[in-house]
Amino acid sequence: MKPNSLQLSDGNHRNAGVSGKLNSRYYDSVVVKTTGRRSISALFLGLGGGINLPMNAFSETANPTFGILGRLEFSSTGIFPFVIGGDVDYFSYNAPDEFKTINLLSSFKTKILSIGLNIDYSMAKLFRSSFTMPFLSIDVKSNNIKREFDDGRTFDGLPATESKISIGAGFGFTVFILDFSVKYNYMKNNSFIGVTTKTKFPVIRF
């Protein structure tokens, strides 16, 4: 071997250089394989809102309403196509006029603060597009429910405060920094369909 030649090992010892110059095709393949193993991660802050449509028994005491939501999201090439996020949502529902009339109420509100874990599954490998990326989504949340109504009144099955666990599943798509999603959320006597949108901002990359 010449003193100025370069030899690399990739399982089989190959002479990668001639007269001190590295073979460009071999070098490119080494760089791609080496850098491909490096995990790139980032945290994103998502802020947005949406509309919740009460279903079944919940629709008897609550009208559709708009609310706000936030998410701290962890994304990494090491766990792709999964994206993990922590969600905080707040929605305040007014009761239908019929419910208030029948029960002789001047007001009846249901306020729900939700905190939970969300996991998205990207379908970018199935639907290749330069403009949008579809995904599936599931979540589990703890819901702090507070009901406000006329003093001195009580309702069976509708306490002033309670906590419930909900499970949600749905789908959505990403367009640049905007996420749009539709999700069915099951919560005993308080199930609903949510249609939301949020924008994401990078917080830190590591």
Tab-separated table of C-alpha atoms in Angstrom:
chain	number	residue	atom	x	y	z
A	1	MET	CA	0.000	0.000	0.000
A	2	LYS	CA	1.217	3.477	-0.732
A	3	PRO	CA	1.990	5.604	2.342
A	4	ASN	CA	-0.431	8.352	1.313
A	5	SER	CA	-3.403	6.095	0.565
A	6	LEU	CA	-6.427	6.022	2.981
A	7	GLN	CA	-7.987	2.771	4.209
A	8	LEU	CA	-11.404	2.534	5.983
A	9	SER	CA	-13.241	-0.445	7.439
A	10	ASP	CA	-16.944	-1.172	7.005
A	11	GLY	CA	-16.974	-4.861	7.892
A	12	ASN	CA	-14.760	-5.644	4.885
A	13	HIS	CA	-11.443	-3.777	4.618
A	14	ARG	CA	-11.661	-1.599	1.560
A	15	ASN	CA	-9.168	0.781	0.118
A	16	ALA	CA	-11.146	4.020	0.009
A	17	GLY	CA	-8.480	6.271	-1.431
A	18	VAL	CA	-6.079	6.483	-4.269
A	19	SER	CA	-2.989	8.654	-4.006
A	20	GLY	CA	-4.321	10.404	-0.852
A	21	LYS	CA	-7.718	11.293	-2.337
A	22	LEU	CA	-10.865	9.862	-0.738
A	23	ASN	CA	-13.266	8.166	-3.139
A	24	SER	CA	-16.245	10.578	-3.240
A	25	ARG	CA	-18.950	7.928	-3.706
A	26	TYR	CA	-17.680	5.907	-0.753
A	27	TYR	CA	-17.303	9.046	1.379
A	28	ASP	CA	-20.894	10.121	0.685
A	29	SER	CA	-22.237	6.741	1.741
A	30	VAL	CA	-20.262	6.857	5.004
A	31	VAL	CA	-21.530	10.351	5.814
A	32	VAL	CA	-25.159	9.423	5.125
A	33	LYS	CA	-24.971	6.252	7.239
A	34	THR	CA	-23.180	8.007	10.085
A	35	THR	CA	-25.363	11.110	10.271
A	36	GLY	CA	-28.515	9.048	9.788
A	37	ARG	CA	-27.993	7.461	13.197
A	38	ARG	CA	-27.893	10.813	15.016
A	39	SER	CA	-31.177	11.624	16.759
A	40	ILE	CA	-32.496	15.178	16.375
A	41	SER	CA	-35.112	16.283	18.914
A	42	ALA	CA	-37.114	19.428	19.641
A	43	LEU	CA	-39.796	20.865	21.895
A	44	PHE	CA	-42.694	22.826	20.376
A	45	LEU	CA	-45.283	25.051	22.010
A	46	GLY	CA	-48.722	24.851	20.412
A	47	LEU	CA	-51.517	27.382	20.965
A	48	GLY	CA	-54.973	27.333	19.437
A	49	GLY	CA	-58.660	26.776	19.856
A	50	GLY	CA	-61.645	24.926	18.539
A	51	ILE	CA	-65.261	23.978	18.897
A	52	ASN	CA	-66.647	21.073	20.932
A	53	LEU	CA	-69.951	19.446	19.973
A	54	PRO	CA	-71.596	17.678	22.951
A	55	MET	CA	-72.945	14.200	22.225
A	56	ASN	CA	-75.753	12.055	23.679
A	57	ALA	CA	-76.581	12.889	27.331
A	58	PHE	CA	-74.125	15.779	27.402
A	59	SER	CA	-76.018	17.566	24.616
A	60	GLU	CA	-79.061	17.834	26.939
A	61	THR	CA	-77.188	20.132	29.326
A	62	ALA	CA	-74.598	21.772	27.059
A	63	ASN	CA	-74.554	23.659	23.767
A	64	PRO	CA	-71.658	23.556	21.281
A	65	THR	CA	-68.978	25.981	22.397
A	66	PHE	CA	-65.586	27.415	21.537
A	67	GLY	CA	-62.568	26.991	23.796
A	68	ILE	CA	-58.807	27.370	24.031
A	69	LEU	CA	-56.031	24.793	24.114
A	70	GLY	CA	-52.299	24.543	24.567
A	71	ARG	CA	-49.723	21.823	24.040
A	72	LEU	CA	-46.062	21.215	24.818
A	73	GLU	CA	-44.906	18.766	22.167
A	74	PHE	CA	-41.826	16.542	21.955
A	75	SER	CA	-40.690	15.451	18.502
A	76	SER	CA	-37.618	13.361	17.712
A	77	THR	CA	-36.204	11.359	14.840
A	78	GLY	CA	-35.489	8.694	17.461
A	79	ILE	CA	-39.219	7.973	18.046
A	80	PHE	CA	-40.618	9.019	14.662
A	81	PRO	CA	-43.370	8.509	13.446
A	82	PHE	CA	-44.653	9.124	17.006
A	83	VAL	CA	-45.012	12.618	18.498
A	84	ILE	CA	-45.741	12.993	22.225
A	85	GLY	CA	-47.487	16.010	23.749
A	86	GLY	CA	-48.909	17.319	27.000
A	87	ASP	CA	-52.292	19.047	26.525
A	88	VAL	CA	-54.228	21.676	28.496
A	89	ASP	CA	-57.766	22.575	27.305
A	90	TYR	CA	-60.497	24.831	28.711
A	91	PHE	CA	-64.126	24.959	27.536
A	92	SER	CA	-67.175	26.592	29.100
A	93	TYR	CA	-70.608	25.323	27.987
A	94	ASN	CA	-73.935	27.122	28.338
A	95	ALA	CA	-77.023	24.961	28.805
A	96	PRO	CA	-79.765	24.883	26.129
A	97	ASP	CA	-82.703	27.215	26.762
A	98	GLU	CA	-85.039	24.218	26.927
A	99	PHE	CA	-83.108	22.714	29.839
A	100	LYS	CA	-83.123	26.014	31.733
A	101	THR	CA	-86.830	26.557	31.089
A	102	ILE	CA	-87.875	23.086	32.228
A	103	ASN	CA	-85.787	23.363	35.397
A	104	LEU	CA	-86.665	27.013	36.047
A	105	LEU	CA	-83.068	28.164	35.918
A	106	SER	CA	-81.689	31.577	35.110
A	107	SER	CA	-78.306	30.096	34.163
A	108	PHE	CA	-76.477	26.784	33.949
A	109	LYS	CA	-72.862	26.436	32.858
A	110	THR	CA	-70.468	23.504	32.648
A	111	LYS	CA	-66.790	24.447	32.773
A	112	ILE	CA	-64.176	21.792	31.999
A	113	LEU	CA	-60.424	22.095	32.471
A	114	SER	CA	-58.579	19.147	30.898
A	115	ILE	CA	-54.953	18.079	31.356
A	116	GLY	CA	-53.525	14.999	29.686
A	117	LEU	CA	-51.177	13.111	27.417
A	118	ASN	CA	-51.521	13.029	23.633
A	119	ILE	CA	-49.756	10.777	21.096
A	120	ASP	CA	-49.816	11.458	17.350
A	121	TYR	CA	-48.819	8.936	14.701
A	122	SER	CA	-47.536	10.540	11.512
A	123	MET	CA	-48.578	8.962	8.222
A	124	ALA	CA	-45.975	10.889	6.217
A	125	LYS	CA	-44.478	7.644	4.899
A	126	LEU	CA	-47.851	6.573	3.482
A	127	PHE	CA	-48.923	9.944	2.072
A	128	ARG	CA	-45.932	11.777	0.664
A	129	SER	CA	-46.663	15.467	0.184
A	130	SER	CA	-44.677	18.700	0.286
A	131	PHE	CA	-47.604	20.683	1.705
A	132	THR	CA	-49.404	18.541	4.290
A	133	MET	CA	-48.758	15.655	6.648
A	134	PRO	CA	-51.720	13.570	7.909
A	135	PHE	CA	-51.666	11.939	11.337
A	136	LEU	CA	-53.702	9.795	13.725
A	137	SER	CA	-54.149	10.957	17.310
A	138	ILE	CA	-55.129	9.486	20.697
A	139	ASP	CA	-55.189	11.024	24.160
A	140	VAL	CA	-55.999	10.343	27.804
A	141	LYS	CA	-57.000	13.287	29.988
A	142	SER	CA	-58.037	14.146	33.505
A	143	ASN	CA	-61.025	16.523	33.468
A	144	ASN	CA	-61.920	18.907	36.281
A	145	ILE	CA	-65.632	19.673	35.831
A	146	LYS	CA	-67.343	22.603	37.516
A	147	ARG	CA	-71.057	23.381	37.130
A	148	GLU	CA	-72.514	26.785	37.919
A	149	PHE	CA	-76.267	27.203	38.433
A	150	ASP	CA	-78.780	28.976	40.663
A	151	ASP	CA	-78.070	28.908	44.396
A	152	GLY	CA	-79.951	26.330	46.419
A	153	ARG	CA	-80.540	23.993	43.485
A	154	THR	CA	-79.283	20.422	43.139
A	155	PHE	CA	-79.468	17.935	40.284
A	156	ASP	CA	-79.119	14.164	40.400
A	157	GLY	CA	-76.049	13.086	38.462
A	158	LEU	CA	-74.908	16.695	37.997
A	159	PRO	CA	-72.805	17.652	41.031
A	160	ALA	CA	-71.310	21.094	41.354
A	161	THR	CA	-67.780	19.679	40.975
A	162	GLU	CA	-66.355	16.339	39.877
A	163	SER	CA	-63.404	14.793	38.099
A	164	LYS	CA	-63.501	12.338	35.197
A	165	ILE	CA	-61.089	10.553	32.875
A	166	SER	CA	-61.631	10.870	29.122
A	167	ILE	CA	-60.217	8.982	26.141
A	168	GLY	CA	-60.025	10.572	22.706
A	169	ALA	CA	-59.227	9.301	19.216
A	170	GLY	CA	-59.229	11.011	15.847
A	171	PHE	CA	-57.224	12.239	12.893
A	172	GLY	CA	-55.798	15.440	11.492
A	173	PHE	CA	-53.258	17.003	9.189
A	174	THR	CA	-50.444	19.529	9.377
A	175	VAL	CA	-49.973	22.407	6.938
A	176	PHE	CA	-46.675	24.183	7.575
A	177	ILE	CA	-46.975	25.270	11.255
A	178	LEU	CA	-50.747	24.719	11.549
A	179	ASP	CA	-52.401	21.560	12.876
A	180	PHE	CA	-56.058	20.738	12.162
A	181	SER	CA	-57.778	17.790	13.854
A	182	VAL	CA	-61.134	16.116	14.467
A	183	LYS	CA	-61.453	13.861	17.505
A	184	TYR	CA	-64.143	11.916	19.347
A	185	ASN	CA	-63.713	12.137	23.118
A	186	TYR	CA	-65.424	9.612	25.360
A	187	MET	CA	-66.188	10.754	28.905
A	188	LYS	CA	-69.090	9.209	30.808
A	189	ASN	CA	-72.154	11.453	30.327
A	190	ASN	CA	-69.909	14.177	28.896
A	191	SER	CA	-68.738	12.854	25.507
A	192	PHE	CA	-68.151	15.237	22.612
A	193	ILE	CA	-66.582	15.688	19.177
A	194	GLY	CA	-63.841	18.296	19.014
A	195	VAL	CA	-62.708	20.212	15.922
A	196	THR	CA	-59.516	22.126	16.685
A	197	THR	CA	-56.667	24.037	15.114
A	198	LYS	CA	-53.401	25.267	16.579
A	199	THR	CA	-50.125	26.802	15.528
A	200	LYS	CA	-46.745	25.491	16.700
A	201	PHE	CA	-43.600	27.369	17.682
A	202	PRO	CA	-40.201	25.758	18.267
A	203	VAL	CA	-38.972	26.259	21.839
A	204	ILE	CA	-35.691	24.366	21.898
A	205	ARG	CA	-33.803	21.951	19.680
A	206	PHE	CA	-31.306	19.408	20.947
